[in-house]
Amino acid sequence: MNARPPDLRLVEGGAERLPPAAVRGATVVPDRVLARLTDQAAREAVTRHEGAPPARAGLRPPQSSVSVRGGAACIAVSVDLTCPVDTAGVCAALAAAIAERVHDLTGLPVADTTVSVRRLVLKESLRQRRVR
């Protein structure tokens, strides 16, 4: 007997369509991989906000934790920011950017994104320097 994989295309009314997801199967993204993708999305968002990668701006890299509940991701990210800054506004913008990027990369809906500020760092131009 020849074991051929099932044809994933169905023809109905002259138009081809895919069968339901339960028939096709599903891709599962492990939590470890999702956390790394979230870290990358957070670095990209902080880089856009600061205008430079976190290390070049004197900031530590963002740290994130991710859990998947009910088919949706819950993300928590802690970041360093340069000040002066509108903390609430920047955190909201970072949360939206991170959630969108994680959804784009994984296809997994993001139910909740929390961004907390780990520490504030003075911008280089505001740091007091000692003059001899």
PDB file of C-alpha atoms in Angstrom:
ATOM      1  CA  MET A   1       0.000   0.000   0.000  1.00  0.00           C
ATOM      2  CA  ASN A   2       1.345   3.432  -0.958  1.00  0.00           C
ATOM      3  CA  ALA A   3       1.244   5.861   2.009  1.00  0.00           C
ATOM      4  CA  ARG A   4       0.758   9.294   0.488  1.00  0.00           C
ATOM      5  CA  PRO A   5       0.288  12.384   2.625  1.00  0.00           C
ATOM      6  CA  PRO A   6      -3.193  13.868   2.354  1.00  0.00           C
ATOM      7  CA  ASP A   7      -3.712  16.672  -0.132  1.00  0.00           C
ATOM      8  CA  LEU A   8      -4.044  19.850   1.919  1.00  0.00           C
ATOM      9  CA  ARG A   9      -6.040  21.644  -0.745  1.00  0.00           C
ATOM     10  CA  LEU A  10      -9.753  21.200  -1.033  1.00  0.00           C
ATOM     11  CA  VAL A  11     -11.697  22.261  -4.060  1.00  0.00           C
ATOM     12  CA  GLU A  12     -15.133  23.717  -3.455  1.00  0.00           C
ATOM     13  CA  GLY A  13     -16.993  25.689  -6.049  1.00  0.00           C
ATOM     14  CA  GLY A  14     -13.908  26.061  -8.213  1.00  0.00           C
ATOM     15  CA  ALA A  15     -11.867  27.854  -5.513  1.00  0.00           C
ATOM     16  CA  GLU A  16      -9.072  26.163  -3.587  1.00  0.00           C
ATOM     17  CA  ARG A  17      -8.967  26.578   0.173  1.00  0.00           C
ATOM     18  CA  LEU A  18      -7.081  24.994   3.051  1.00  0.00           C
ATOM     19  CA  PRO A  19      -8.776  22.563   5.419  1.00  0.00           C
ATOM     20  CA  PRO A  20      -9.408  23.590   9.042  1.00  0.00           C
ATOM     21  CA  ALA A  21      -6.380  24.073  11.286  1.00  0.00           C
ATOM     22  CA  ALA A  22      -7.186  20.943  13.279  1.00  0.00           C
ATOM     23  CA  VAL A  23      -6.665  18.876  10.137  1.00  0.00           C
ATOM     24  CA  ARG A  24      -3.492  20.711   9.057  1.00  0.00           C
ATOM     25  CA  GLY A  25      -1.816  20.645  12.483  1.00  0.00           C
ATOM     26  CA  ALA A  26      -0.381  23.498  14.493  1.00  0.00           C
ATOM     27  CA  THR A  27       3.001  24.984  15.211  1.00  0.00           C
ATOM     28  CA  VAL A  28       3.869  25.299  18.875  1.00  0.00           C
ATOM     29  CA  VAL A  29       6.400  27.944  19.898  1.00  0.00           C
ATOM     30  CA  PRO A  30       8.243  26.867  23.080  1.00  0.00           C
ATOM     31  CA  ASP A  31       8.295  29.387  25.945  1.00  0.00           C
ATOM     32  CA  ARG A  32      12.099  29.612  25.774  1.00  0.00           C
ATOM     33  CA  VAL A  33      11.958  30.646  22.107  1.00  0.00           C
ATOM     34  CA  LEU A  34       9.109  33.068  22.798  1.00  0.00           C
ATOM     35  CA  ALA A  35      11.173  34.700  25.570  1.00  0.00           C
ATOM     36  CA  ARG A  36      14.142  35.182  23.218  1.00  0.00           C
ATOM     37  CA  LEU A  37      11.891  36.692  20.550  1.00  0.00           C
ATOM     38  CA  THR A  38      10.423  39.013  23.193  1.00  0.00           C
ATOM     39  CA  ASP A  39      13.919  40.082  24.280  1.00  0.00           C
ATOM     40  CA  GLN A  40      14.755  40.895  20.654  1.00  0.00           C
ATOM     41  CA  ALA A  41      11.516  42.846  20.181  1.00  0.00           C
ATOM     42  CA  ALA A  42      12.230  44.803  23.379  1.00  0.00           C
ATOM     43  CA  ARG A  43      15.794  45.637  22.243  1.00  0.00           C
ATOM     44  CA  GLU A  44      14.422  46.856  18.902  1.00  0.00           C
ATOM     45  CA  ALA A  45      11.789  49.023  20.626  1.00  0.00           C
ATOM     46  CA  VAL A  46      14.304  50.554  23.060  1.00  0.00           C
ATOM     47  CA  THR A  47      16.740  51.178  20.196  1.00  0.00           C
ATOM     48  CA  ARG A  48      14.046  53.050  18.251  1.00  0.00           C
ATOM     49  CA  HIS A  49      13.144  55.106  21.322  1.00  0.00           C
ATOM     50  CA  GLU A  50      16.728  55.942  22.360  1.00  0.00           C
ATOM     51  CA  GLY A  51      18.114  56.340  18.842  1.00  0.00           C
ATOM     52  CA  ALA A  52      20.923  53.879  19.630  1.00  0.00           C
ATOM     53  CA  PRO A  53      21.245  50.307  20.919  1.00  0.00           C
ATOM     54  CA  PRO A  54      20.876  50.041  24.712  1.00  0.00           C
ATOM     55  CA  ALA A  55      24.573  49.327  25.313  1.00  0.00           C
ATOM     56  CA  ARG A  56      25.655  52.394  23.343  1.00  0.00           C
ATOM     57  CA  ALA A  57      23.190  54.562  25.281  1.00  0.00           C
ATOM     58  CA  GLY A  58      24.657  53.297  28.590  1.00  0.00           C
ATOM     59  CA  LEU A  59      21.665  51.045  29.349  1.00  0.00           C
ATOM     60  CA  ARG A  60      21.473  47.386  30.284  1.00  0.00           C
ATOM     61  CA  PRO A  61      19.611  45.129  27.832  1.00  0.00           C
ATOM     62  CA  PRO A  62      15.888  44.593  28.451  1.00  0.00           C
ATOM     63  CA  GLN A  63      14.858  41.471  30.355  1.00  0.00           C
ATOM     64  CA  SER A  64      11.565  39.732  29.747  1.00  0.00           C
ATOM     65  CA  SER A  65       9.460  36.880  30.985  1.00  0.00           C
ATOM     66  CA  VAL A  66       6.695  35.254  28.975  1.00  0.00           C
ATOM     67  CA  SER A  67       3.914  32.855  29.778  1.00  0.00           C
ATOM     68  CA  VAL A  68       1.281  31.423  27.472  1.00  0.00           C
ATOM     69  CA  ARG A  69      -2.216  30.995  28.870  1.00  0.00           C
ATOM     70  CA  GLY A  70      -5.245  30.019  26.879  1.00  0.00           C
ATOM     71  CA  GLY A  71      -3.427  30.378  23.565  1.00  0.00           C
ATOM     72  CA  ALA A  72      -2.300  33.975  24.221  1.00  0.00           C
ATOM     73  CA  ALA A  73       1.006  35.344  25.474  1.00  0.00           C
ATOM     74  CA  CYS A  74       1.410  37.419  28.633  1.00  0.00           C
ATOM     75  CA  ILE A  75       4.612  39.450  28.487  1.00  0.00           C
ATOM     76  CA  ALA A  76       6.501  41.308  31.226  1.00  0.00           C
ATOM     77  CA  VAL A  77       9.549  43.385  30.268  1.00  0.00           C
ATOM     78  CA  SER A  78      11.867  45.479  32.421  1.00  0.00           C
ATOM     79  CA  VAL A  79      13.935  48.191  30.755  1.00  0.00           C
ATOM     80  CA  ASP A  80      16.381  50.981  31.521  1.00  0.00           C
ATOM     81  CA  LEU A  81      15.542  54.433  30.140  1.00  0.00           C
ATOM     82  CA  THR A  82      17.449  57.664  29.820  1.00  0.00           C
ATOM     83  CA  CYS A  83      15.934  60.641  31.588  1.00  0.00           C
ATOM     84  CA  PRO A  84      14.356  63.095  31.439  1.00  0.00           C
ATOM     85  CA  VAL A  85      11.513  61.036  29.974  1.00  0.00           C
ATOM     86  CA  ASP A  86       7.730  60.738  30.045  1.00  0.00           C
ATOM     87  CA  THR A  87       7.830  57.352  31.765  1.00  0.00           C
ATOM     88  CA  ALA A  88       4.159  56.420  31.350  1.00  0.00           C
ATOM     89  CA  GLY A  89       4.030  57.463  27.704  1.00  0.00           C
ATOM     90  CA  VAL A  90       7.247  55.694  26.790  1.00  0.00           C
ATOM     91  CA  CYS A  91       6.223  52.497  28.616  1.00  0.00           C
ATOM     92  CA  ALA A  92       2.888  52.456  26.784  1.00  0.00           C
ATOM     93  CA  ALA A  93       4.605  52.974  23.423  1.00  0.00           C
ATOM     94  CA  LEU A  94       7.183  50.261  24.165  1.00  0.00           C
ATOM     95  CA  ALA A  95       4.455  47.824  25.256  1.00  0.00           C
ATOM     96  CA  ALA A  96       2.512  48.371  22.037  1.00  0.00           C
ATOM     97  CA  ALA A  97       5.633  47.984  19.869  1.00  0.00           C
ATOM     98  CA  ILE A  98       6.752  44.827  21.671  1.00  0.00           C
ATOM     99  CA  ALA A  99       3.299  43.213  21.509  1.00  0.00           C
ATOM    100  CA  GLU A 100       2.965  43.975  17.804  1.00  0.00           C
ATOM    101  CA  ARG A 101       6.444  42.653  16.977  1.00  0.00           C
ATOM    102  CA  VAL A 102       5.968  39.429  18.983  1.00  0.00           C
ATOM    103  CA  HIS A 103       2.614  38.860  17.279  1.00  0.00           C
ATOM    104  CA  ASP A 104       4.207  39.465  13.852  1.00  0.00           C
ATOM    105  CA  LEU A 105       7.062  37.046  14.576  1.00  0.00           C
ATOM    106  CA  THR A 106       5.027  34.233  16.118  1.00  0.00           C
ATOM    107  CA  GLY A 107       1.410  34.683  15.035  1.00  0.00           C
ATOM    108  CA  LEU A 108       0.501  34.231  18.695  1.00  0.00           C
ATOM    109  CA  PRO A 109      -1.969  36.761  20.106  1.00  0.00           C
ATOM    110  CA  VAL A 110      -0.589  38.867  22.958  1.00  0.00           C
ATOM    111  CA  ALA A 111      -3.117  39.265  25.761  1.00  0.00           C
ATOM    112  CA  ASP A 112      -1.099  41.474  28.094  1.00  0.00           C
ATOM    113  CA  THR A 113       2.182  43.387  27.916  1.00  0.00           C
ATOM    114  CA  THR A 114       3.641  45.027  31.002  1.00  0.00           C
ATOM    115  CA  VAL A 115       6.704  47.267  30.769  1.00  0.00           C
ATOM    116  CA  SER A 116       8.426  48.323  33.976  1.00  0.00           C
ATOM    117  CA  VAL A 117      11.359  50.687  34.363  1.00  0.00           C
ATOM    118  CA  ARG A 118      14.279  49.028  36.111  1.00  0.00           C
ATOM    119  CA  ARG A 119      16.345  52.227  36.384  1.00  0.00           C
ATOM    120  CA  LEU A 120      16.630  55.734  34.935  1.00  0.00           C
ATOM    121  CA  VAL A 121      19.982  56.905  33.568  1.00  0.00           C
ATOM    122  CA  LEU A 122      20.955  60.497  32.879  1.00  0.00           C
ATOM    123  CA  LYS A 123      21.671  61.259  29.250  1.00  0.00           C
ATOM    124  CA  GLU A 124      25.333  61.850  28.464  1.00  0.00           C
ATOM    125  CA  SER A 125      24.707  65.557  27.827  1.00  0.00           C
ATOM    126  CA  LEU A 126      23.208  65.972  31.327  1.00  0.00           C
ATOM    127  CA  ARG A 127      25.924  64.136  33.263  1.00  0.00           C
ATOM    128  CA  GLN A 128      28.114  66.453  35.263  1.00  0.00           C
ATOM    129  CA  ARG A 129      31.762  66.168  34.340  1.00  0.00           C
ATOM    130  CA  ARG A 130      34.672  67.178  36.462  1.00  0.00           C
ATOM    131  CA  VAL A 131      36.812  69.888  34.927  1.00  0.00           C
ATOM    132  CA  ARG A 132      40.424  70.369  36.001  1.00  0.00           C
TER     133      ARG A 132
END
